[in-house]
């Protein structure tokens, strides 16, 4: 394996680990928060607005990290009625260009998500600071997706990591 | 610019991830409308404020936990003890088990993977015909789609703005009718090839019931909680997820927290991520399409050609069956529902009834070529060709089409409680 290819592969492995940790922890935390809210609301008539904010944003964390992990092994939902009918050799040739397009589109979304976050940060009142910081998942999520697709462009197909 | 759009559609058909195709379409539509593409991000962020969104990862987690904890095996044992003494009883047990399980796993293919491998050898041992067994197992992957807490119903409710509680209630009778129709067909078929049923045994039933009692309590918990007005959908999801984790780790001890839980969490995140990312990017695109008055133009066009509700429903069924055969159910909900909602309302179709018709069509689409996902999963699972599986599934497909006509043209089956 050439040094650059090796570096990209290691980066991808590291990214997958990070995505797995964030996805798993976010979902676990979401479960804990949602359950504690049920208990607090129904047994103690209590409710914490901040917990609600965190839970709602954790869904976005799970979504982005789960989507990034789904890129591995080509697990995204597709309308592949044409691709399933074409020859496997031609289909294989299409894979990398499609992954590259995915990386570019996600990079564009990252740019606009960053713009959105910067705009929000300028006008967010004090009581919305928590939501503001949690909303960082929007640009970071698209960045992760774009990076994951980018690294896949430079990987051999057989190197999909399940 | 129209060339760009055509290229995008071709790329989507060639296998570009749907969320990327929809996202690129959204970027294109916003630039065409001279809007800042930041609106797409605003719409995506708005998704996070939807009160029922949290229930999707939680219910999915509950289903995944049950799948990993041996829930399918226990269910088959129970329903076989309950129904297996009749001709076609094993098939009926399979139908009920699959429906029960799919309701929790969201027809994501887990049913065929988890239950198909267990049931297929059982069918063969019991002298069931291979064709019948393959057909039944291929269609079984989407049977519980209309029962609470189906992921498809949750998504439809979020996208269309229809009450999820109402949709859950409306899906029960149509879902039960389908189970009865398929069970009757199984009974009739088993009489022809003399599949030997085992005798009924109270002892066997008691043992199976004792083993499964905690699983069976799960849908009771969900339905009593939601329909009794004790908890919201999101609260029910939290309790269900915690309950599933509790029974699999503490009662059945099939799942070890350190060994298995991380993988279940990651698998759930993958499934949820691949669905919700489509919803997220499509929200912006569909709102832009609504801004360009596409649904109202579509409405004007359809009004000039179709005058009655009956005609509209027929056209809707044909359209949705084609969509179901071309698109995955979750993407179809996200893309198509915002476009057909205004049309259906114009023809005075209740949004809840529309939801059940919509999902029933897509349930059939799951086993229809060219991209019916059940065909692909079953092909992988049983090592048969797509064509063999499709041929085997034809009788089941025919029954489901009759069922579809019944629920489309008899709204009382879905709206009896109103």
Coordinates of C-alpha atoms in Angstrom, one line a residue:
Chain A
X1 CA 0.0 0.0 0.0
X2 CA 1.4 3.4 -1.0
X3 CA 2.0 6.0 1.8
X4 CA -0.8 8.3 0.7
X5 CA -3.2 5.5 0.3
X6 CA -2.2 4.1 3.7
X7 CA -2.7 7.5 5.3
X8 CA -6.2 7.9 3.7
X9 CA -7.1 4.4 4.8
X10 CA -6.1 5.1 8.4
X11 CA -7.9 8.4 8.4
X12 CA -11.0 6.6 7.2
X13 CA -10.7 4.0 10.0
X14 CA -10.4 6.8 12.5
X15 CA -13.4 8.6 11.1
X16 CA -15.5 5.5 11.3
X17 CA -14.5 5.0 14.9
X18 CA -15.4 8.5 15.7
X19 CA -18.8 8.2 13.9
X20 CA -19.5 5.0 15.7
X21 CA -18.7 6.5 19.1
X22 CA -20.8 9.6 18.5
X23 CA -23.7 7.7 16.9
X24 CA -23.9 5.2 19.8
X25 CA -23.4 7.7 22.6
X26 CA -25.9 10.1 21.1
X27 CA -28.6 7.4 20.8
X28 CA -27.9 6.1 24.3
X29 CA -28.0 9.6 25.7
X30 CA -31.2 10.3 23.8
X31 CA -32.8 7.2 25.4
X32 CA -31.7 8.2 28.9
X33 CA -33.0 11.8 28.5
X34 CA -36.3 10.7 26.9
X35 CA -36.9 8.2 29.7
X36 CA -35.9 10.6 32.5
X37 CA -38.3 13.1 31.0
X38 CA -41.1 10.6 31.2
X39 CA -40.3 9.8 34.8
X40 CA -39.9 13.5 35.8
X41 CA -43.1 14.6 34.0
X42 CA -45.4 11.8 35.1
X43 CA -44.2 11.1 38.6
X44 CA -42.8 14.5 39.8
X45 CA -44.7 16.9 37.5
X46 CA -41.3 18.4 36.5
X47 CA -39.9 19.3 33.2
X48 CA -36.6 20.7 32.1
X49 CA -36.6 22.8 28.8
X50 CA -32.8 22.2 28.4
X51 CA -33.3 18.5 28.3
X52 CA -35.8 18.8 25.6
X53 CA -33.4 21.0 23.5
X54 CA -30.6 18.4 24.0
X55 CA -32.9 15.5 23.1
X56 CA -34.1 17.2 19.9
X57 CA -30.6 17.9 18.8
X58 CA -29.4 14.5 19.6
X59 CA -31.7 13.1 16.9
X60 CA -29.7 15.2 14.5
X61 CA -26.4 13.8 15.9
X62 CA -27.8 10.2 15.4
X63 CA -29.0 11.1 11.9
X64 CA -25.8 12.6 10.7
X65 CA -23.5 10.0 12.3
X66 CA -25.8 7.2 11.2
X67 CA -25.9 8.6 7.7
X68 CA -22.1 8.8 7.6
X69 CA -21.8 5.2 8.7
X70 CA -24.3 4.2 6.1
X71 CA -22.0 5.6 3.4
X72 CA -19.6 2.7 4.4
X73 CA -20.7 -0.4 2.4
X74 CA -22.9 1.7 0.2
X75 CA -25.9 1.4 2.5
X76 CA -27.8 4.6 1.6
X77 CA -31.3 4.4 0.2
X78 CA -31.2 4.7 -3.6
X79 CA -33.6 4.4 -6.5
X80 CA -31.4 1.9 -8.2
X81 CA -33.9 0.4 -10.6
X82 CA -31.7 1.3 -13.6
X83 CA -28.4 0.4 -11.9
X84 CA -29.6 -3.0 -10.9
X85 CA -30.4 -3.7 -14.6
X86 CA -26.9 -2.8 -16.0
X87 CA -23.9 -4.9 -16.2
X88 CA -21.9 -5.3 -12.9
X89 CA -18.7 -4.1 -14.6
X90 CA -20.2 -0.9 -15.8
X91 CA -22.0 -0.5 -12.4
X92 CA -18.6 -0.8 -10.6
X93 CA -17.2 1.9 -12.9
X94 CA -20.0 4.2 -11.9
X95 CA -19.5 3.8 -8.1
X96 CA -16.6 6.3 -7.6
X97 CA -18.0 9.1 -9.7
X98 CA -21.3 8.8 -7.8
X99 CA -19.4 8.9 -4.5
X100 CA -17.4 11.9 -5.6
X101 CA -20.6 13.7 -6.5
X102 CA -22.0 12.9 -3.1
X103 CA -18.9 14.3 -1.5
X104 CA -19.2 17.6 -3.5
X105 CA -22.9 18.0 -2.7
X106 CA -22.3 17.4 1.0
X107 CA -19.4 19.9 0.9
X108 CA -21.8 22.5 -0.6
X109 CA -24.3 21.8 2.2
X110 CA -21.5 22.1 4.7
X111 CA -20.8 25.6 3.4
X112 CA -24.4 26.7 3.7
X113 CA -24.9 25.1 7.1
X114 CA -21.8 27.0 8.3
X115 CA -23.3 30.2 7.0
X116 CA -26.5 29.4 8.8
X117 CA -24.7 28.7 12.0
X118 CA -22.6 31.9 11.8
X119 CA -25.8 34.0 11.2
X120 CA -27.6 32.3 14.1
X121 CA -24.6 32.9 16.4
X122 CA -24.8 36.6 15.8
X123 CA -28.4 37.0 16.8
X124 CA -29.0 34.1 19.3
X125 CA -30.2 35.4 22.7
X126 CA -28.6 34.2 25.9
X127 CA -31.3 31.7 26.6
X128 CA -30.7 30.0 23.3
X129 CA -26.9 29.5 23.6
X130 CA -27.3 25.7 24.3
X131 CA -29.3 25.2 21.2
X132 CA -26.8 27.3 19.2
X133 CA -23.9 25.1 20.3
X134 CA -25.8 21.9 19.7
X135 CA -26.8 23.2 16.2
X136 CA -23.1 22.9 15.3
X137 CA -24.0 19.4 14.3
X138 CA -25.5 20.8 11.1
X139 CA -22.2 22.0 9.6
X140 CA -20.1 19.3 11.3
X141 CA -22.6 16.6 10.1
X142 CA -22.3 17.6 6.5
X143 CA -18.5 18.0 6.9
X144 CA -18.3 14.4 8.2
X145 CA -20.5 13.1 5.4
X146 CA -18.4 15.0 2.8
X147 CA -15.1 13.8 4.3
X148 CA -16.4 10.2 4.5
X149 CA -17.5 10.2 0.8
X150 CA -14.2 11.9 -0.1
X151 CA -12.1 9.1 1.6
X152 CA -14.3 6.5 -0.1
X153 CA -13.3 7.9 -3.5
X154 CA -9.7 7.0 -2.8
X155 CA -10.5 3.5 -1.4
X156 CA -10.6 0.2 -3.2
X157 CA -14.2 -1.1 -3.3
X158 CA -13.1 -4.3 -1.5
X159 CA -11.9 -2.2 1.4
X160 CA -15.4 -1.4 2.7
X161 CA -15.3 -1.6 6.4
X162 CA -18.4 -3.1 7.9
Chain B
X1 CA -30.6 24.4 -16.3
X2 CA -33.2 21.8 -17.3
X3 CA -30.3 19.7 -18.6
X4 CA -28.9 19.8 -15.0
X5 CA -32.1 18.5 -13.7
X6 CA -32.3 15.6 -16.2
X7 CA -28.7 14.7 -15.4
X8 CA -29.6 14.6 -11.7
X9 CA -32.6 12.3 -12.4
X10 CA -30.4 10.0 -14.4
X11 CA -27.7 9.9 -11.7
X12 CA -30.4 9.1 -9.1
X13 CA -31.6 6.2 -11.3
X14 CA -28.0 5.0 -11.7
X15 CA -27.6 4.7 -7.9
X16 CA -26.7 8.1 -6.5
X17 CA -27.8 8.1 -2.8
X18 CA -31.3 9.6 -2.8
X19 CA -30.5 12.2 -0.1
X20 CA -27.7 13.5 -2.4
X21 CA -30.0 13.7 -5.4
X22 CA -32.7 15.5 -3.4
X23 CA -30.1 17.8 -1.8
X24 CA -28.7 18.7 -5.2
X25 CA -32.2 19.2 -6.5
X26 CA -32.9 21.5 -3.5
X27 CA -29.8 23.5 -4.3
X28 CA -30.8 23.8 -7.9
X29 CA -34.4 24.8 -7.0
X30 CA -33.3 27.5 -4.5
X31 CA -30.9 29.0 -7.0
X32 CA -33.7 28.9 -9.7
X33 CA -36.1 30.7 -7.3
X34 CA -33.4 33.3 -6.5
X35 CA -33.4 32.2 -2.8
X36 CA -30.3 31.7 -0.6
X37 CA -29.7 28.0 -0.3
X38 CA -29.4 28.6 3.5
X39 CA -33.2 28.1 3.4
X40 CA -32.6 24.4 2.9
X41 CA -30.6 24.3 6.1
X42 CA -33.3 26.2 7.9
X43 CA -35.9 23.6 6.8
X44 CA -33.6 20.8 7.9
X45 CA -33.1 22.5 11.3
X46 CA -36.9 22.9 11.6
X47 CA -37.1 19.1 11.5
X48 CA -35.4 18.9 14.9
X49 CA -38.3 20.9 16.4
X50 CA -40.9 18.2 15.4
X51 CA -42.2 16.8 18.7
X52 CA -42.6 13.2 17.4
X53 CA -39.3 12.9 15.6
X54 CA -37.6 11.5 18.7
X55 CA -39.9 8.5 18.7
X56 CA -38.3 7.2 15.4
X57 CA -34.8 6.3 16.7
X58 CA -36.3 5.0 20.0
X59 CA -38.9 2.7 18.4
X60 CA -36.3 1.5 15.9
X61 CA -33.9 0.8 18.8
X62 CA -36.6 -1.3 20.5
X63 CA -37.1 -3.3 17.3
X64 CA -33.4 -3.8 16.8
X65 CA -32.9 -4.9 20.5
X66 CA -35.7 -7.5 20.2
X67 CA -34.2 -8.8 16.9
X68 CA -30.8 -9.2 18.5
X69 CA -32.3 -10.7 21.7
X70 CA -34.0 -13.7 20.1
X71 CA -37.5 -12.2 20.1
X72 CA -38.3 -13.7 16.7
X73 CA -37.6 -17.3 17.8
X74 CA -39.8 -16.9 20.9
X75 CA -42.6 -15.4 18.9
X76 CA -42.6 -18.3 16.4
X77 CA -42.7 -20.8 19.2
X78 CA -45.7 -19.1 20.8
X79 CA -47.8 -18.6 17.7
X80 CA -46.9 -22.1 16.5
X81 CA -48.2 -23.5 19.8
X82 CA -51.3 -21.4 19.4
X83 CA -52.1 -22.0 15.7
X84 CA -49.8 -24.8 14.5
X85 CA -52.4 -27.6 15.1
X86 CA -54.6 -26.3 12.2
X87 CA -53.9 -27.1 8.5
X88 CA -51.7 -24.2 7.5
X89 CA -51.2 -23.4 11.1
X90 CA -47.4 -23.0 10.8
X91 CA -48.0 -20.5 8.0
X92 CA -50.5 -18.6 10.1
X93 CA -48.0 -18.6 13.0
X94 CA -45.4 -17.2 10.5
X95 CA -47.9 -14.5 9.3
X96 CA -48.7 -13.3 12.8
X97 CA -45.1 -13.5 14.0
X98 CA -43.8 -11.5 11.0
X99 CA -46.5 -8.9 11.4
X100 CA -45.8 -8.5 15.1
X101 CA -42.1 -8.2 14.5
X102 CA -42.3 -5.9 11.4
X103 CA -44.4 -3.4 13.4
X104 CA -41.4 -2.9 15.7
X105 CA -38.6 -3.1 13.1
X106 CA -40.2 -0.9 10.5
X107 CA -40.2 -3.2 7.5
X108 CA -36.5 -2.6 7.1
X109 CA -35.8 -6.1 5.9
X110 CA -35.0 -7.3 9.4
X111 CA -38.1 -9.5 9.4
X112 CA -37.0 -11.6 6.4
X113 CA -33.4 -11.8 7.7
X114 CA -34.4 -12.6 11.3
X115 CA -37.5 -14.8 10.8
X116 CA -37.0 -16.1 7.2
X117 CA -34.0 -18.2 8.1
X118 CA -35.9 -19.8 11.0
X119 CA -39.1 -20.4 9.2
X120 CA -38.0 -21.7 5.8
X121 CA -36.5 -25.0 7.2
X122 CA -39.5 -25.4 9.4
X123 CA -41.8 -25.1 6.4
X124 CA -39.8 -27.6 4.4
X125 CA -39.8 -30.1 7.4
X126 CA -43.6 -29.8 7.6
X127 CA -44.1 -30.7 3.9
X128 CA -45.2 -27.2 2.8
X129 CA -44.6 -26.5 -0.9
X130 CA -41.4 -24.6 -1.6
X131 CA -43.2 -22.2 -3.8
X132 CA -45.8 -21.3 -1.1
X133 CA -43.1 -21.0 1.6
X134 CA -40.9 -18.7 -0.5
X135 CA -43.9 -16.6 -1.5
X136 CA -45.1 -16.3 2.0
X137 CA -41.7 -15.4 3.5
X138 CA -41.1 -12.9 0.7
X139 CA -44.4 -11.1 1.4
X140 CA -44.1 -11.4 5.1
X141 CA -41.4 -8.7 5.4
X142 CA -43.9 -5.9 5.2
X143 CA -47.0 -7.4 6.8
X144 CA -47.0 -5.4 10.1
X145 CA -46.5 -2.1 8.4
X146 CA -49.9 -0.8 9.4
X147 CA -49.7 -1.8 13.1
X148 CA -48.4 0.5 15.8
X149 CA -45.6 1.6 16.3
X150 CA -44.7 1.2 12.6
X151 CA -41.8 3.4 11.5
X152 CA -43.6 4.1 8.2
X153 CA -46.7 5.4 10.0
X154 CA -44.5 7.6 12.2
X155 CA -42.8 9.1 9.2
X156 CA -46.0 9.6 7.2
X157 CA -47.5 11.4 10.3
X158 CA -44.5 13.7 10.5
X159 CA -44.4 14.5 6.8
X160 CA -48.1 15.0 6.3
X161 CA -48.9 16.6 9.6
X162 CA -51.5 14.0 10.4
X163 CA -52.2 12.8 13.9
X164 CA -50.0 9.8 14.6
X165 CA -52.4 8.5 17.2
X166 CA -55.2 8.5 14.6
X167 CA -53.0 6.8 12.0
X168 CA -52.1 4.1 14.5
X169 CA -55.7 3.5 15.3
X170 CA -56.8 3.5 11.6
X171 CA -54.2 0.9 10.6
X172 CA -55.3 -1.8 13.0
X173 CA -58.5 -3.1 11.2
X174 CA -57.0 -3.1 7.7
X175 CA -53.8 -4.8 9.1
X176 CA -55.9 -7.5 10.8
X177 CA -58.0 -8.0 7.6
X178 CA -54.9 -8.7 5.6
X179 CA -53.6 -11.2 8.2
X180 CA -57.0 -13.0 8.1
X181 CA -57.1 -13.1 4.3
X182 CA -53.5 -14.5 4.1
X183 CA -54.3 -17.0 6.9
X184 CA -57.4 -18.3 5.1
X185 CA -55.3 -18.7 1.9
X186 CA -52.7 -20.7 3.9
X187 CA -55.4 -22.9 5.4
X188 CA -56.8 -23.7 1.9
X189 CA -53.4 -24.3 0.4
X190 CA -52.3 -26.6 3.3
X191 CA -55.4 -28.8 2.7
X192 CA -54.2 -29.5 -0.8
X193 CA -50.7 -30.7 0.0
X194 CA -51.5 -32.3 3.3
X195 CA -48.9 -30.6 5.5
X196 CA -49.2 -32.5 8.8
X197 CA -50.1 -30.2 11.7
X198 CA -49.0 -31.1 15.2
X199 CA -51.7 -31.7 17.7
X200 CA -52.8 -28.9 20.0
X201 CA -51.2 -29.1 23.4
X202 CA -52.0 -26.9 26.4
X203 CA -48.7 -27.8 27.9
X204 CA -46.8 -26.6 24.8
X205 CA -48.9 -23.4 24.7
X206 CA -48.3 -22.7 28.4
X207 CA -44.5 -23.2 28.1
X208 CA -44.4 -20.9 25.0
X209 CA -46.6 -18.3 26.6
X210 CA -44.4 -18.3 29.8
X211 CA -41.3 -17.7 27.7
X212 CA -42.9 -15.0 25.5
X213 CA -45.0 -13.1 28.1
X214 CA -42.6 -10.2 28.3
X215 CA -42.5 -9.8 24.5
X216 CA -46.3 -10.0 24.2
X217 CA -46.6 -7.3 26.8
X218 CA -44.7 -4.8 24.6
X219 CA -47.5 -4.0 22.0
X220 CA -50.0 -4.0 24.9
X221 CA -47.9 -1.4 26.6
X222 CA -47.6 0.7 23.4
X223 CA -51.3 0.6 22.5
X224 CA -52.7 1.0 26.0
X225 CA -50.3 3.9 26.6
X226 CA -51.1 5.8 23.4
X227 CA -54.8 5.0 22.9
X228 CA -55.5 5.3 26.6
X229 CA -54.1 8.8 26.6
X230 CA -51.6 8.0 29.3
X231 CA -48.5 8.9 27.3
X232 CA -47.6 10.7 24.1
X233 CA -46.1 8.9 21.2
X234 CA -42.6 10.0 22.1
X235 CA -43.0 8.9 25.7
X236 CA -44.3 5.6 24.6
X237 CA -41.2 5.2 22.4
X238 CA -38.9 6.0 25.3
X239 CA -40.7 3.5 27.5
X240 CA -40.8 0.8 24.8
X241 CA -37.0 1.2 24.1
X242 CA -36.2 1.0 27.8
X243 CA -38.5 -2.0 28.3
X244 CA -37.0 -3.9 25.3
X245 CA -33.5 -3.3 26.6
X246 CA -34.6 -4.3 30.1
X247 CA -36.2 -7.6 29.1
X248 CA -33.4 -8.6 26.8
X249 CA -30.6 -7.8 29.3
X250 CA -32.2 -8.6 32.6
X251 CA -35.1 -11.1 32.0
X252 CA -33.9 -13.1 28.9
X253 CA -30.2 -12.2 29.3
X254 CA -29.7 -12.6 25.6
X255 CA -28.0 -9.2 25.3
X256 CA -24.8 -8.3 27.2
X257 CA -24.5 -4.5 27.8
X258 CA -20.8 -4.3 27.0
X259 CA -20.7 -6.9 24.2
X260 CA -23.9 -6.4 22.2
X261 CA -25.3 -3.0 23.1
X262 CA -22.8 -0.9 21.1
X263 CA -23.5 -2.8 17.9
X264 CA -27.3 -2.5 18.4
X265 CA -26.9 1.2 19.0
X266 CA -24.7 1.6 15.8
X267 CA -27.0 -0.5 13.6
X268 CA -30.0 1.6 14.8
X269 CA -28.2 4.8 14.1
X270 CA -27.3 3.6 10.6
X271 CA -30.9 2.7 9.8
X272 CA -32.3 5.9 11.3
X273 CA -29.6 8.0 9.7
X274 CA -30.2 6.7 6.2
X275 CA -33.9 7.5 6.5
X276 CA -33.9 10.8 8.4
X277 CA -31.1 12.4 6.3
X278 CA -33.5 12.0 3.3
X279 CA -36.3 13.6 5.3
X280 CA -33.9 16.4 6.3
X281 CA -32.7 17.4 2.8
X282 CA -36.1 16.7 1.2
X283 CA -37.9 19.1 3.5
X284 CA -36.3 22.1 1.8
X285 CA -36.9 20.8 -1.7
X286 CA -40.6 20.0 -1.1
X287 CA -41.2 23.4 0.4
X288 CA -39.5 25.0 -2.6
X289 CA -41.7 22.9 -4.9
X290 CA -44.8 24.1 -2.9
X291 CA -43.5 27.7 -3.2
X292 CA -43.4 27.2 -7.0
X293 CA -47.0 26.1 -6.8
X294 CA -46.3 22.7 -8.3
X295 CA -49.0 20.9 -6.3
X296 CA -51.7 23.5 -7.3
X297 CA -50.7 23.2 -10.9
X298 CA -50.9 19.4 -10.6
X299 CA -54.3 19.9 -9.0
X300 CA -55.6 22.1 -11.8
X301 CA -54.4 19.5 -14.4
X302 CA -55.9 16.6 -12.5
X303 CA -59.2 18.4 -12.0
X304 CA -59.6 19.0 -15.7
X305 CA -59.3 15.2 -16.3
X306 CA -60.8 13.6 -13.2
X307 CA -64.2 14.4 -11.8
X308 CA -65.0 11.9 -9.1
X309 CA -63.4 10.6 -5.9
X310 CA -63.7 7.1 -7.2
X311 CA -61.7 7.9 -10.4
X312 CA -59.1 9.7 -8.3
X313 CA -58.7 6.8 -5.9
X314 CA -58.2 4.4 -8.8
X315 CA -55.6 6.7 -10.4
X316 CA -53.9 7.1 -7.0
X317 CA -53.7 3.4 -6.5
X318 CA -52.1 2.9 -9.9
X319 CA -49.7 5.7 -9.3
X320 CA -48.7 4.6 -5.9
X321 CA -48.2 1.0 -7.0
X322 CA -45.8 2.2 -9.6
X323 CA -44.0 4.4 -7.0
X324 CA -43.9 1.5 -4.6
X325 CA -42.3 -0.7 -7.2
X326 CA -39.7 2.0 -8.0
X327 CA -38.9 3.6 -4.7
X328 CA -38.2 2.6 -1.1
X329 CA -41.1 3.3 1.2
X330 CA -39.4 5.9 3.3
X331 CA -38.2 8.0 0.4
X332 CA -41.6 7.6 -1.3
X333 CA -43.3 9.0 1.9
X334 CA -40.9 12.0 2.0
X335 CA -41.1 12.8 -1.7
X336 CA -44.6 12.0 -2.7
X337 CA -46.8 12.7 0.3
X338 CA -46.4 16.6 0.2
X339 CA -47.4 16.5 -3.5
X340 CA -50.5 14.3 -3.3
X341 CA -51.9 15.7 0.0
X342 CA -53.5 18.8 -1.6
X343 CA -55.0 16.6 -4.3
X344 CA -56.4 14.1 -1.9
X345 CA -57.9 16.9 0.2
X346 CA -59.5 18.4 -2.9
X347 CA -61.3 15.0 -3.6
X348 CA -62.4 14.9 0.1
X349 CA -60.3 12.0 1.1
X350 CA -59.6 12.0 4.8
X351 CA -55.8 12.4 5.5
X352 CA -55.9 9.4 7.8
X353 CA -57.6 7.2 5.2
X354 CA -55.1 8.5 2.6
X355 CA -52.2 7.5 4.9
X356 CA -53.5 4.0 5.2
X357 CA -54.0 3.7 1.4
X358 CA -50.6 5.2 0.8
X359 CA -48.8 2.7 3.1
X360 CA -50.9 -0.2 1.8
X361 CA -49.8 0.5 -1.8
X362 CA -46.2 0.8 -0.7
X363 CA -46.5 -2.4 1.3
X364 CA -47.4 -4.2 -1.9
X365 CA -44.6 -2.3 -3.7
X366 CA -42.1 -4.1 -1.4
X367 CA -42.6 -7.3 -3.3
X368 CA -43.0 -5.9 -6.8
X369 CA -40.2 -5.8 -9.3
X370 CA -38.0 -4.0 -10.3
X371 CA -36.8 -2.7 -6.9
X372 CA -39.2 -4.4 -4.3
X373 CA -36.8 -4.6 -1.5
X374 CA -38.3 -7.8 -0.1
X375 CA -37.4 -9.6 -3.3
X376 CA -33.8 -8.6 -3.0
X377 CA -33.5 -9.5 0.7
X378 CA -35.3 -12.8 0.2
X379 CA -33.1 -13.6 -2.8
X380 CA -30.0 -13.1 -0.6
X381 CA -31.5 -15.0 2.3
X382 CA -32.8 -18.1 0.5
X383 CA -30.4 -18.1 -2.5
X384 CA -33.1 -18.0 -5.1
X385 CA -33.5 -15.8 -8.1
X386 CA -35.6 -12.6 -8.0
X387 CA -37.8 -14.1 -10.7
X388 CA -38.4 -17.4 -8.8
X389 CA -39.4 -15.3 -5.7
X390 CA -41.6 -13.0 -7.6
X391 CA -43.5 -16.0 -9.2
X392 CA -43.8 -17.5 -5.8
X393 CA -45.2 -14.3 -4.4
X394 CA -47.9 -13.8 -7.1
X395 CA -50.8 -15.5 -5.2
X396 CA -49.9 -13.3 -2.1
X397 CA -49.7 -10.3 -4.3
X398 CA -53.1 -11.0 -5.8
X399 CA -54.6 -11.3 -2.3
X400 CA -53.0 -8.0 -1.2
X401 CA -54.4 -6.3 -4.3
X402 CA -57.9 -7.4 -3.4
X403 CA -57.2 -6.1 0.1
X404 CA -56.0 -2.8 -1.2
X405 CA -59.2 -2.3 -3.2
X406 CA -61.2 -3.1 -0.1
X407 CA -59.4 -0.5 2.1
X408 CA -59.3 2.1 -0.7
X409 CA -63.0 2.0 -1.5
X410 CA -64.4 1.2 2.0
X411 CA -63.2 4.1 4.2
X412 CA -65.2 2.7 7.1
X413 CA -62.5 0.0 7.5
X414 CA -60.0 2.7 8.5
X415 CA -62.3 5.4 9.9
X416 CA -64.8 3.3 11.9
X417 CA -63.7 5.0 15.1
X418 CA -64.4 8.5 13.9

